[in-house]
Amino acid sequence: MTSCALPSTGEPGASAAMRRGACPSLAAPMQTGDGLLVRLRPDEDSLTLPKVIAIAAAAEHFGNGIIEITARGNLQLRGLSEATVPALAQAIGDAEITIAEGLAIEVPPLTGIDPAEIADPRPIAAALREALFAHRPPLRLAPKLSGVIDGGGRFGLDAVVADIRLQALPTPHGVVWLLSLGGTAARGGLVGALAGDAVVPALIAILETLSSLGLTARGRDLDPGDFRALCRGEGRCERSAAQGSAAIPGIHELGRSEVVLGLGLAFAQVEASVLVSLLHQVQELGATAIRLAPGHALFVLGLTRETAAVAQSLAAAHGFRIAEKDPRNAIATCAGSKGCASGRMETKAVAHRLIETAPDLLDGSLTVHLSGCAKGCARPKPSELTLVGAPSGYGLVVNGAANGLPSAYTDENGMESAFARLGRLVRQNKDAGESAQSCLTRLGAARVSAAFEQE
């Protein structure tokens, strides 16, 4: 267990944690509208069910019992206080859960057990962590700097934004790792291909450059051309075709008789007592561990095809997302006004109203982002439809992010009718076989905005 020094609110570490762009950790929790928030990155591929139950019990005892899985697959515990954070850290240590520190190095959630995996990224991740630990002087990097090492498979990380990305590519001479900087796999700045003992030194060289540029430097600030010499003659490697990651909710075959059960949290949150109840039930069915996953999701390991189906039904009864076509999959929400002092929208309640009044929008082809304020924490990138809380009501941003300029407005009393008009717009104008996204794109932003704001 990594020990953590816990700053008081008067120390620089605590104030830094409250800034946009900082990461709330056990050492530097973040103040929110419902108390302190702690984000945990377990340094383990899988968490056994007893360990997850211990985390849930601690979340309920020392916080408000709300557990979140972030868009990147990290745990968040809410409603803590300065007095309870040290006790939480002790409880996590007592459960023998190791929390990762330093640079966030992300690998696909089923690394090592996905039969579609091209290469195991964990040896590179371990070597990079060792090199960073040994580096003198220590590198000082942006708090949210992240690296992705993607060995491929059905649940790859192509859509996850990363400052530094390695992507496994098969070649006639073995696996090479495609290096890019900033963005997703499709949009990052391509550097070239690496193999063998050139991989980790190249990553360290890039991180040294970022460290020299200061604590705000990110991968997008670098010129990929400056680092192409690091590829040491591996040759220019073309970017591979984008791989659409499989939807996590559902039962997935691993080969032979093995399966994993994918579950999503409803609007990124679950009550600790609900999670504990489900875990005890699936444990009786033979489940052994979970793996956290991007998209506010997790995988349950250790089940058979038959027991996975039973566990899936139990999860549905507890309110989890269990299927690809669940309309909640198409809605991204932040904590909202109940959990954030900046929030001007009760996002979870609005999400339920959206599902009830405009189901035609939620066919899975687009994302509706409900943001309590213009910071857009739940989804920094653009969405087809973004509703933003503001002092005067709610603004609609079409094909933009929460910090974009709204093109239409409504207030609390008009929200349901505004949603209903958007749903009706799609229902009445969608061609046979056309998705909601395609329909709205064809109609154009001006018509969408007019339908939302129409009295």
Short mmCIF file of C-alpha atoms in Angstrom, two decimals:
data_model
loop_
_atom_site.label_atom_id
_atom_site.label_comp_id
_atom_site.label_asym_id
_atom_site.label_seq_id
_atom_site.Cartn_x
_atom_site.Cartn_y
_atom_site.Cartn_z
CA MET A 1 0.00 0.00 0.00
CA THR A 2 1.36 3.39 -0.93
CA SER A 3 1.26 5.74 2.02
CA CYS A 4 -0.18 9.23 1.48
CA ALA A 5 0.49 12.50 3.25
CA LEU A 6 -2.81 14.31 3.65
CA PRO A 7 -2.65 18.10 3.27
CA SER A 8 -5.01 20.39 5.11
CA THR A 9 -7.04 22.92 3.14
CA GLY A 10 -4.53 25.60 4.05
CA GLU A 11 -1.65 23.90 2.26
CA PRO A 12 -0.70 24.34 -1.39
CA GLY A 13 -1.49 20.74 -2.27
CA ALA A 14 -5.12 21.12 -1.30
CA SER A 15 -5.65 24.35 -3.18
CA ALA A 16 -4.04 22.78 -6.24
CA ALA A 17 -6.48 19.90 -6.06
CA MET A 18 -9.39 22.32 -6.32
CA ARG A 19 -8.16 23.77 -9.63
CA ARG A 20 -9.54 22.62 -12.95
CA GLY A 21 -6.95 20.22 -14.34
CA ALA A 22 -5.83 18.82 -10.99
CA CYS A 23 -6.47 15.22 -10.00
CA PRO A 24 -8.15 14.52 -6.64
CA SER A 25 -6.28 11.78 -4.79
CA LEU A 26 -5.95 10.49 -1.26
CA ALA A 27 -3.04 12.90 -0.83
CA ALA A 28 -4.94 15.84 -2.35
CA PRO A 29 -8.72 15.42 -2.19
CA MET A 30 -10.88 17.90 -4.10
CA GLN A 31 -13.55 20.07 -2.52
CA THR A 32 -16.94 19.63 -4.21
CA GLY A 33 -20.52 20.53 -3.42
CA ASP A 34 -21.04 17.37 -1.36
CA GLY A 35 -17.75 17.32 0.49
CA LEU A 36 -14.30 16.09 -0.49
CA LEU A 37 -13.81 13.89 -3.55
CA VAL A 38 -11.09 11.25 -3.81
CA ARG A 39 -10.08 9.47 -7.00
CA LEU A 40 -8.43 6.07 -6.74
CA ARG A 41 -6.36 4.29 -9.39
CA PRO A 42 -5.88 0.74 -8.06
CA ASP A 43 -2.48 -0.61 -9.10
CA GLU A 44 -3.90 -4.05 -9.90
CA ASP A 45 -5.31 -5.61 -13.06
CA SER A 46 -8.23 -7.09 -11.15
CA LEU A 47 -9.77 -6.29 -7.78
CA THR A 48 -11.03 -9.29 -5.86
CA LEU A 49 -14.62 -9.01 -4.71
CA PRO A 50 -13.63 -8.75 -1.00
CA LYS A 51 -11.43 -5.76 -1.88
CA VAL A 52 -14.23 -4.03 -3.78
CA ILE A 53 -16.63 -4.71 -0.91
CA ALA A 54 -14.07 -3.18 1.47
CA ILE A 55 -13.85 -0.05 -0.68
CA ALA A 56 -17.65 0.22 -0.79
CA ALA A 57 -17.92 -0.20 2.98
CA ALA A 58 -15.31 2.52 3.49
CA ALA A 59 -17.14 4.82 1.04
CA GLU A 60 -20.33 4.45 3.05
CA HIS A 61 -18.68 4.74 6.44
CA PHE A 62 -16.35 7.66 5.73
CA GLY A 63 -18.18 9.41 2.86
CA ASN A 64 -21.73 9.72 1.62
CA GLY A 65 -21.79 6.25 0.08
CA ILE A 66 -21.70 7.42 -3.54
CA ILE A 67 -19.19 5.55 -5.70
CA GLU A 68 -18.35 6.62 -9.24
CA ILE A 69 -16.40 5.02 -12.06
CA THR A 70 -15.00 7.76 -14.27
CA ALA A 71 -15.00 7.93 -18.05
CA ARG A 72 -11.40 6.64 -17.94
CA GLY A 73 -12.18 3.78 -15.55
CA ASN A 74 -11.01 5.17 -12.20
CA LEU A 75 -12.88 4.97 -8.89
CA GLN A 76 -14.18 8.09 -7.17
CA LEU A 77 -15.56 8.31 -3.63
CA ARG A 78 -17.66 11.32 -2.62
CA GLY A 79 -18.82 13.14 0.50
CA LEU A 80 -15.62 12.82 2.52
CA SER A 81 -14.24 15.34 5.01
CA GLU A 82 -10.78 16.30 6.24
CA ALA A 83 -11.46 14.17 9.31
CA THR A 84 -12.47 11.04 7.36
CA VAL A 85 -9.93 11.00 4.50
CA PRO A 86 -7.11 9.62 6.72
CA ALA A 87 -9.46 6.89 7.99
CA LEU A 88 -10.37 6.03 4.41
CA ALA A 89 -6.70 5.74 3.50
CA GLN A 90 -6.17 3.44 6.48
CA ALA A 91 -9.14 1.26 5.49
CA ILE A 92 -7.79 0.92 1.94
CA GLY A 93 -4.40 -0.04 3.34
CA ASP A 94 -5.96 -2.57 5.69
CA ALA A 95 -7.70 -4.17 2.70
CA GLU A 96 -4.26 -4.51 1.02
CA ILE A 97 -5.29 -2.40 -1.95
CA THR A 98 -2.35 -0.68 -3.64
CA ILE A 99 -3.09 2.71 -5.16
CA ALA A 100 -1.01 3.84 -8.14
CA GLU A 101 0.78 7.17 -7.96
CA GLY A 102 2.49 9.33 -10.52
CA LEU A 103 1.86 9.23 -14.25
CA ALA A 104 -1.45 7.57 -15.16
CA ILE A 105 -0.55 4.67 -17.46
CA GLU A 106 -3.68 3.10 -18.89
CA VAL A 107 -4.07 -0.28 -20.56
CA PRO A 108 -7.23 -1.95 -21.94
CA PRO A 109 -9.51 -3.35 -19.23
CA LEU A 110 -9.17 -6.99 -20.31
CA THR A 111 -5.41 -6.89 -20.82
CA GLY A 112 -3.92 -10.35 -20.48
CA ILE A 113 -7.20 -12.25 -20.85
CA ASP A 114 -8.67 -10.91 -24.11
CA PRO A 115 -8.00 -13.50 -26.85
CA ALA A 116 -8.16 -10.73 -29.47
CA GLU A 117 -5.24 -8.88 -27.87
CA ILE A 118 -2.27 -8.26 -30.20
CA ALA A 119 0.34 -7.91 -27.45
CA ASP A 120 0.43 -7.62 -23.67
CA PRO A 121 1.21 -3.98 -22.77
CA ARG A 122 1.93 -4.65 -19.10
CA PRO A 123 5.70 -5.30 -19.40
CA ILE A 124 6.16 -1.91 -21.08
CA ALA A 125 3.96 -0.22 -18.47
CA ALA A 126 5.97 -1.80 -15.64
CA ALA A 127 9.31 -0.86 -17.22
CA LEU A 128 8.14 2.73 -17.72
CA ARG A 129 7.03 3.01 -14.09
CA GLU A 130 10.41 1.69 -12.93
CA ALA A 131 12.27 4.14 -15.16
CA LEU A 132 10.18 7.05 -13.87
CA PHE A 133 10.74 5.98 -10.25
CA ALA A 134 14.50 5.82 -10.81
CA HIS A 135 14.75 9.07 -12.77
CA ARG A 136 16.86 11.77 -11.11
CA PRO A 137 15.86 14.44 -10.69
CA PRO A 138 12.23 13.32 -10.55
CA LEU A 139 10.15 14.52 -13.48
CA ARG A 140 7.49 17.13 -12.71
CA LEU A 141 4.54 16.52 -14.99
CA ALA A 142 1.05 17.96 -15.46
CA PRO A 143 -1.35 16.41 -12.90
CA LYS A 144 -3.66 15.02 -15.59
CA LEU A 145 -0.91 13.84 -17.95
CA SER A 146 -1.74 10.34 -19.14
CA GLY A 147 -0.19 7.58 -21.18
CA VAL A 148 -2.05 4.82 -23.01
CA ILE A 149 -0.35 1.53 -23.89
CA ASP A 150 -2.89 -0.32 -25.98
CA GLY A 151 -2.27 -3.94 -26.83
CA GLY A 152 -5.46 -4.08 -28.89
CA GLY A 153 -8.44 -6.38 -28.51
CA ARG A 154 -12.17 -5.89 -28.43
CA PHE A 155 -12.03 -3.26 -25.71
CA GLY A 156 -9.13 -1.16 -26.93
CA LEU A 157 -8.58 2.46 -25.99
CA ASP A 158 -8.68 4.11 -29.42
CA ALA A 159 -11.31 6.63 -28.30
CA VAL A 160 -9.53 7.56 -25.05
CA VAL A 161 -7.60 10.84 -25.26
CA ALA A 162 -3.96 10.45 -24.21
CA ASP A 163 -0.89 12.67 -24.06
CA ILE A 164 1.34 9.78 -25.11
CA ARG A 165 0.00 6.68 -26.86
CA LEU A 166 1.54 3.35 -27.80
CA GLN A 167 -0.59 1.14 -30.01
CA ALA A 168 0.37 -2.45 -30.82
CA LEU A 169 0.58 -3.27 -34.53
CA PRO A 170 1.37 -6.71 -35.96
CA THR A 171 4.00 -6.86 -38.71
CA PRO A 172 5.64 -9.77 -40.57
CA HIS A 173 8.64 -9.30 -38.26
CA GLY A 174 6.72 -9.14 -35.00
CA VAL A 175 4.79 -6.56 -33.02
CA VAL A 176 5.78 -2.90 -33.16
CA TRP A 177 4.33 -0.06 -31.13
CA LEU A 178 2.96 2.97 -32.93
CA LEU A 179 3.78 6.15 -31.00
CA SER A 180 1.55 9.25 -31.14
CA LEU A 181 1.13 12.40 -29.07
CA GLY A 182 -2.10 14.03 -27.90
CA GLY A 183 -5.65 13.15 -28.83
CA THR A 184 -7.30 9.87 -29.68
CA ALA A 185 -5.75 7.10 -31.75
CA ALA A 186 -7.24 8.63 -34.88
CA ARG A 187 -6.28 12.25 -34.17
CA GLY A 188 -3.03 12.12 -32.20
CA GLY A 189 0.16 13.44 -33.77
CA LEU A 190 1.91 10.42 -35.32
CA VAL A 191 5.58 9.98 -34.42
CA GLY A 192 6.47 6.53 -35.75
CA ALA A 193 7.01 2.90 -34.79
CA LEU A 194 9.09 1.55 -31.91
CA ALA A 195 10.19 -1.93 -30.95
CA GLY A 196 12.30 -3.73 -28.37
CA ASP A 197 14.53 -1.77 -26.04
CA ALA A 198 13.86 1.52 -27.87
CA VAL A 199 10.34 1.87 -26.46
CA VAL A 200 10.88 2.98 -22.86
CA PRO A 201 13.86 5.33 -23.57
CA ALA A 202 11.75 7.08 -26.21
CA LEU A 203 8.89 7.56 -23.75
CA ILE A 204 11.26 8.91 -21.10
CA ALA A 205 12.74 11.38 -23.59
CA ILE A 206 9.27 12.72 -24.37
CA LEU A 207 8.38 12.96 -20.68
CA GLU A 208 11.65 14.80 -19.98
CA THR A 209 10.68 17.35 -22.62
CA LEU A 210 7.24 17.78 -21.07
CA SER A 211 8.78 18.19 -17.62
CA SER A 212 11.10 20.91 -18.93
CA LEU A 213 8.10 22.84 -20.29
CA GLY A 214 6.37 23.06 -16.91
CA LEU A 215 3.38 21.66 -15.05
CA THR A 216 0.86 22.70 -17.69
CA ALA A 217 2.57 21.03 -20.67
CA ARG A 218 0.58 18.29 -22.40
CA GLY A 219 1.15 15.96 -25.34
CA ARG A 220 -0.78 18.26 -27.67
CA ASP A 221 1.84 20.96 -27.06
CA LEU A 222 4.63 18.88 -28.65
CA ASP A 223 5.63 18.64 -32.31
CA PRO A 224 5.69 14.94 -33.28
CA GLY A 225 8.42 15.67 -35.81
CA ASP A 226 10.81 16.58 -33.00
CA PHE A 227 10.79 12.97 -31.79
CA ARG A 228 10.86 10.92 -35.01
CA ALA A 229 14.59 10.26 -34.62
CA LEU A 230 13.74 8.22 -31.51
CA CYS A 231 12.22 5.52 -33.71
CA ARG A 232 15.76 4.37 -34.61
CA GLY A 233 15.17 3.12 -38.11
CA GLU A 234 11.99 1.19 -37.43
CA GLY A 235 10.62 2.90 -40.50
CA ARG A 236 7.60 5.03 -41.11
CA CYS A 237 4.49 3.23 -39.99
CA GLU A 238 1.04 4.19 -41.21
CA ARG A 239 -1.73 4.79 -38.75
CA SER A 240 -3.97 1.73 -38.57
CA ALA A 241 -7.65 1.92 -39.36
CA ALA A 242 -9.73 3.03 -36.38
CA GLN A 243 -10.99 0.10 -34.37
CA GLY A 244 -14.44 0.56 -32.87
CA SER A 245 -14.36 -0.77 -29.34
CA ALA A 246 -17.07 -3.26 -28.45
CA ALA A 247 -19.81 -2.02 -26.14
CA ILE A 248 -18.99 -3.06 -22.57
CA PRO A 249 -22.48 -3.87 -21.21
CA GLY A 250 -23.28 -7.50 -22.04
CA ILE A 251 -21.91 -11.03 -21.74
CA HIS A 252 -18.65 -11.49 -23.65
CA GLU A 253 -16.96 -14.75 -24.64
CA LEU A 254 -13.29 -15.15 -23.79
CA GLY A 255 -12.92 -18.49 -25.52
CA ARG A 256 -13.63 -22.04 -24.40
CA SER A 257 -16.11 -21.79 -21.54
CA GLU A 258 -14.90 -18.47 -20.11
CA VAL A 259 -16.99 -15.31 -20.19
CA VAL A 260 -16.94 -11.86 -18.62
CA LEU A 261 -19.99 -9.84 -17.69
CA GLY A 262 -19.84 -6.17 -18.61
CA LEU A 263 -21.90 -3.73 -16.54
CA GLY A 264 -22.27 0.03 -16.68
CA LEU A 265 -23.13 2.39 -13.85
CA ALA A 266 -26.29 4.41 -14.36
CA PHE A 267 -25.09 7.98 -14.96
CA ALA A 268 -21.61 7.04 -13.66
CA GLN A 269 -22.73 6.47 -10.04
CA VAL A 270 -23.84 3.69 -7.71
CA GLU A 271 -24.70 3.64 -4.03
CA ALA A 272 -22.23 1.62 -1.98
CA SER A 273 -24.99 -0.48 -0.41
CA VAL A 274 -26.37 -1.38 -3.86
CA LEU A 275 -22.93 -2.37 -5.13
CA VAL A 276 -22.23 -4.50 -2.04
CA SER A 277 -25.58 -6.27 -2.39
CA LEU A 278 -24.86 -7.16 -6.02
CA LEU A 279 -21.31 -8.29 -5.28
CA HIS A 280 -22.45 -10.66 -2.55
CA GLN A 281 -25.00 -12.14 -4.95
CA VAL A 282 -22.58 -12.64 -7.83
CA GLN A 283 -19.97 -14.02 -5.44
CA GLU A 284 -22.41 -16.81 -4.62
CA LEU A 285 -22.61 -17.50 -8.37
CA GLY A 286 -18.84 -17.94 -8.59
CA ALA A 287 -17.64 -14.43 -9.47
CA THR A 288 -14.12 -13.76 -8.22
CA ALA A 289 -13.05 -10.24 -9.24
CA ILE A 290 -13.87 -7.13 -11.22
CA ARG A 291 -11.94 -5.01 -13.67
CA LEU A 292 -12.68 -1.31 -13.96
CA ALA A 293 -13.34 -0.08 -17.49
CA PRO A 294 -13.68 3.19 -19.40
CA GLY A 295 -17.16 4.53 -19.97
CA HIS A 296 -18.21 4.31 -16.29
CA ALA A 297 -18.19 0.51 -16.48
CA LEU A 298 -16.74 -2.68 -15.04
CA PHE A 299 -16.28 -6.33 -15.93
CA VAL A 300 -17.18 -9.19 -13.58
CA LEU A 301 -14.80 -12.17 -13.82
CA GLY A 302 -15.16 -15.80 -12.80
CA LEU A 303 -18.65 -16.56 -14.11
CA THR A 304 -19.83 -19.24 -16.53
CA ARG A 305 -22.22 -18.59 -19.41
CA GLU A 306 -25.13 -19.80 -17.27
CA THR A 307 -24.23 -17.90 -14.10
CA ALA A 308 -23.38 -14.75 -16.09
CA ALA A 309 -26.94 -14.64 -17.40
CA VAL A 310 -28.28 -14.89 -13.83
CA ALA A 311 -25.85 -12.23 -12.64
CA GLN A 312 -26.88 -9.96 -15.49
CA SER A 313 -30.53 -10.17 -14.42
CA LEU A 314 -29.55 -9.38 -10.84
CA ALA A 315 -27.53 -6.37 -12.02
CA ALA A 316 -30.49 -5.07 -14.01
CA ALA A 317 -32.67 -5.30 -10.91
CA HIS A 318 -30.07 -3.18 -9.07
CA GLY A 319 -30.19 -0.48 -11.75
CA PHE A 320 -26.98 -1.23 -13.66
CA ARG A 321 -26.73 -0.80 -17.41
CA ILE A 322 -26.61 -4.31 -18.87
CA ALA A 323 -27.23 -3.92 -22.60
CA GLU A 324 -25.81 -1.99 -25.53
CA LYS A 325 -29.20 -0.45 -26.34
CA ASP A 326 -29.89 0.94 -22.87
CA PRO A 327 -30.86 4.60 -23.48
CA ARG A 328 -28.76 5.64 -20.49
CA ASN A 329 -25.65 4.68 -22.49
CA ALA A 330 -26.30 7.72 -24.69
CA ILE A 331 -26.29 10.27 -21.85
CA ALA A 332 -23.18 11.74 -20.21
CA THR A 333 -23.73 13.50 -16.88
CA CYS A 334 -21.53 15.19 -14.31
CA ALA A 335 -22.30 15.22 -10.58
CA GLY A 336 -24.61 18.19 -11.11
CA SER A 337 -25.88 20.64 -8.51
CA LYS A 338 -26.23 17.92 -5.85
CA GLY A 339 -22.54 17.08 -5.96
CA CYS A 340 -20.77 20.19 -7.21
CA ALA A 341 -20.81 23.78 -6.03
CA SER A 342 -20.44 24.95 -9.65
CA GLY A 343 -23.38 22.89 -10.89
CA ARG A 344 -26.56 24.70 -11.95
CA MET A 345 -28.45 21.61 -13.08
CA GLU A 346 -29.55 18.49 -11.23
CA THR A 347 -28.17 16.36 -14.03
CA LYS A 348 -29.42 12.94 -12.93
CA ALA A 349 -33.02 14.16 -12.62
CA VAL A 350 -32.78 15.89 -15.99
CA ALA A 351 -31.43 12.67 -17.52
CA HIS A 352 -34.48 10.74 -16.33
CA ARG A 353 -36.76 13.40 -17.81
CA LEU A 354 -34.88 13.16 -21.12
CA ILE A 355 -35.38 9.39 -21.25
CA GLU A 356 -39.09 9.74 -20.55
CA THR A 357 -39.82 12.56 -22.98
CA ALA A 358 -37.39 12.02 -25.90
CA PRO A 359 -36.55 8.32 -26.34
CA ASP A 360 -36.16 8.83 -30.11
CA LEU A 361 -32.93 10.74 -29.45
CA LEU A 362 -31.36 7.90 -27.48
CA ASP A 363 -30.80 5.17 -30.08
CA GLY A 364 -27.07 5.01 -29.29
CA SER A 365 -25.93 6.92 -32.37
CA LEU A 366 -25.20 10.15 -30.50
CA THR A 367 -24.34 11.43 -27.04
CA VAL A 368 -26.42 13.92 -25.10
CA HIS A 369 -24.19 15.68 -22.59
CA LEU A 370 -25.88 17.15 -19.51
CA SER A 371 -23.40 19.50 -17.85
CA GLY A 372 -24.01 21.37 -14.63
CA CYS A 373 -21.77 24.21 -15.79
CA ALA A 374 -19.58 25.27 -18.70
CA LYS A 375 -16.53 23.32 -17.45
CA GLY A 376 -17.92 20.12 -18.97
CA CYS A 377 -16.12 17.75 -16.60
CA ALA A 378 -18.08 14.65 -17.66
CA ARG A 379 -17.27 15.09 -21.34
CA PRO A 380 -14.72 17.74 -22.32
CA LYS A 381 -14.99 16.88 -26.02
CA PRO A 382 -17.88 17.99 -28.25
CA SER A 383 -21.21 16.18 -28.27
CA GLU A 384 -24.04 16.30 -30.77
CA LEU A 385 -26.27 17.83 -28.09
CA THR A 386 -24.98 19.49 -24.92
CA LEU A 387 -27.30 21.05 -22.34
CA VAL A 388 -25.50 23.39 -19.95
CA GLY A 389 -26.72 24.78 -16.64
CA ALA A 390 -26.52 28.57 -16.34
CA PRO A 391 -27.81 31.21 -13.87
CA SER A 392 -30.69 32.04 -16.19
CA GLY A 393 -31.69 28.48 -17.13
CA TYR A 394 -30.31 25.95 -19.57
CA GLY A 395 -28.43 26.50 -22.82
CA LEU A 396 -28.27 24.05 -25.74
CA VAL A 397 -24.98 23.70 -27.61
CA VAL A 398 -25.34 21.80 -30.89
CA ASN A 399 -22.24 19.89 -32.06
CA GLY A 400 -20.05 21.43 -29.39
CA ALA A 401 -18.67 21.17 -25.89
CA ALA A 402 -20.11 22.61 -22.69
CA ASN A 403 -17.94 25.72 -23.00
CA GLY A 404 -19.37 26.48 -26.44
CA LEU A 405 -21.84 29.22 -27.25
CA PRO A 406 -25.44 28.03 -26.75
CA SER A 407 -27.74 28.51 -29.71
CA ALA A 408 -31.01 27.98 -27.81
CA TYR A 409 -32.28 28.34 -24.25
CA THR A 410 -35.03 27.10 -21.96
CA ASP A 411 -35.88 27.27 -18.28
CA GLU A 412 -36.93 24.68 -15.73
CA ASN A 413 -40.59 24.89 -16.69
CA GLY A 414 -39.89 24.50 -20.40
CA MET A 415 -37.32 21.72 -20.27
CA GLU A 416 -39.62 18.71 -20.75
CA SER A 417 -41.45 20.29 -23.67
CA ALA A 418 -38.11 21.26 -25.25
CA PHE A 419 -36.92 17.65 -25.00
CA ALA A 420 -40.22 16.40 -26.38
CA ARG A 421 -39.90 18.70 -29.39
CA LEU A 422 -36.40 17.37 -30.14
CA GLY A 423 -37.66 13.80 -29.91
CA ARG A 424 -40.58 14.61 -32.17
CA LEU A 425 -38.24 16.33 -34.66
CA VAL A 426 -36.29 13.09 -35.05
CA ARG A 427 -39.34 10.84 -35.07
CA GLN A 428 -41.11 12.84 -37.78
CA ASN A 429 -38.10 13.43 -40.03
CA LYS A 430 -36.02 10.27 -39.75
CA ASP A 431 -35.83 8.18 -42.91
CA ALA A 432 -36.18 4.41 -42.76
CA GLY A 433 -33.06 2.94 -41.16
CA GLU A 434 -31.60 6.38 -40.39
CA SER A 435 -30.05 7.04 -36.98
CA ALA A 436 -30.92 9.98 -34.75
CA GLN A 437 -27.42 11.37 -35.27
CA SER A 438 -27.70 11.22 -39.04
CA CYS A 439 -31.15 12.78 -38.95
CA LEU A 440 -30.07 15.72 -36.80
CA THR A 441 -26.97 16.26 -38.94
CA ARG A 442 -29.09 16.36 -42.08
CA LEU A 443 -31.60 18.78 -40.55
CA GLY A 444 -28.84 21.12 -39.39
CA ALA A 445 -28.02 22.97 -36.20
CA ALA A 446 -30.37 25.89 -36.91
CA ARG A 447 -33.42 23.66 -37.19
CA VAL A 448 -32.45 21.66 -34.10
CA SER A 449 -32.03 24.88 -32.09
CA ALA A 450 -35.33 26.26 -33.33
CA ALA A 451 -37.20 23.11 -32.31
CA PHE A 452 -35.63 23.19 -28.84
CA GLU A 453 -36.51 26.84 -28.20
CA GLN A 454 -39.89 26.99 -29.95
CA GLU A 455 -42.75 28.12 -27.70
#
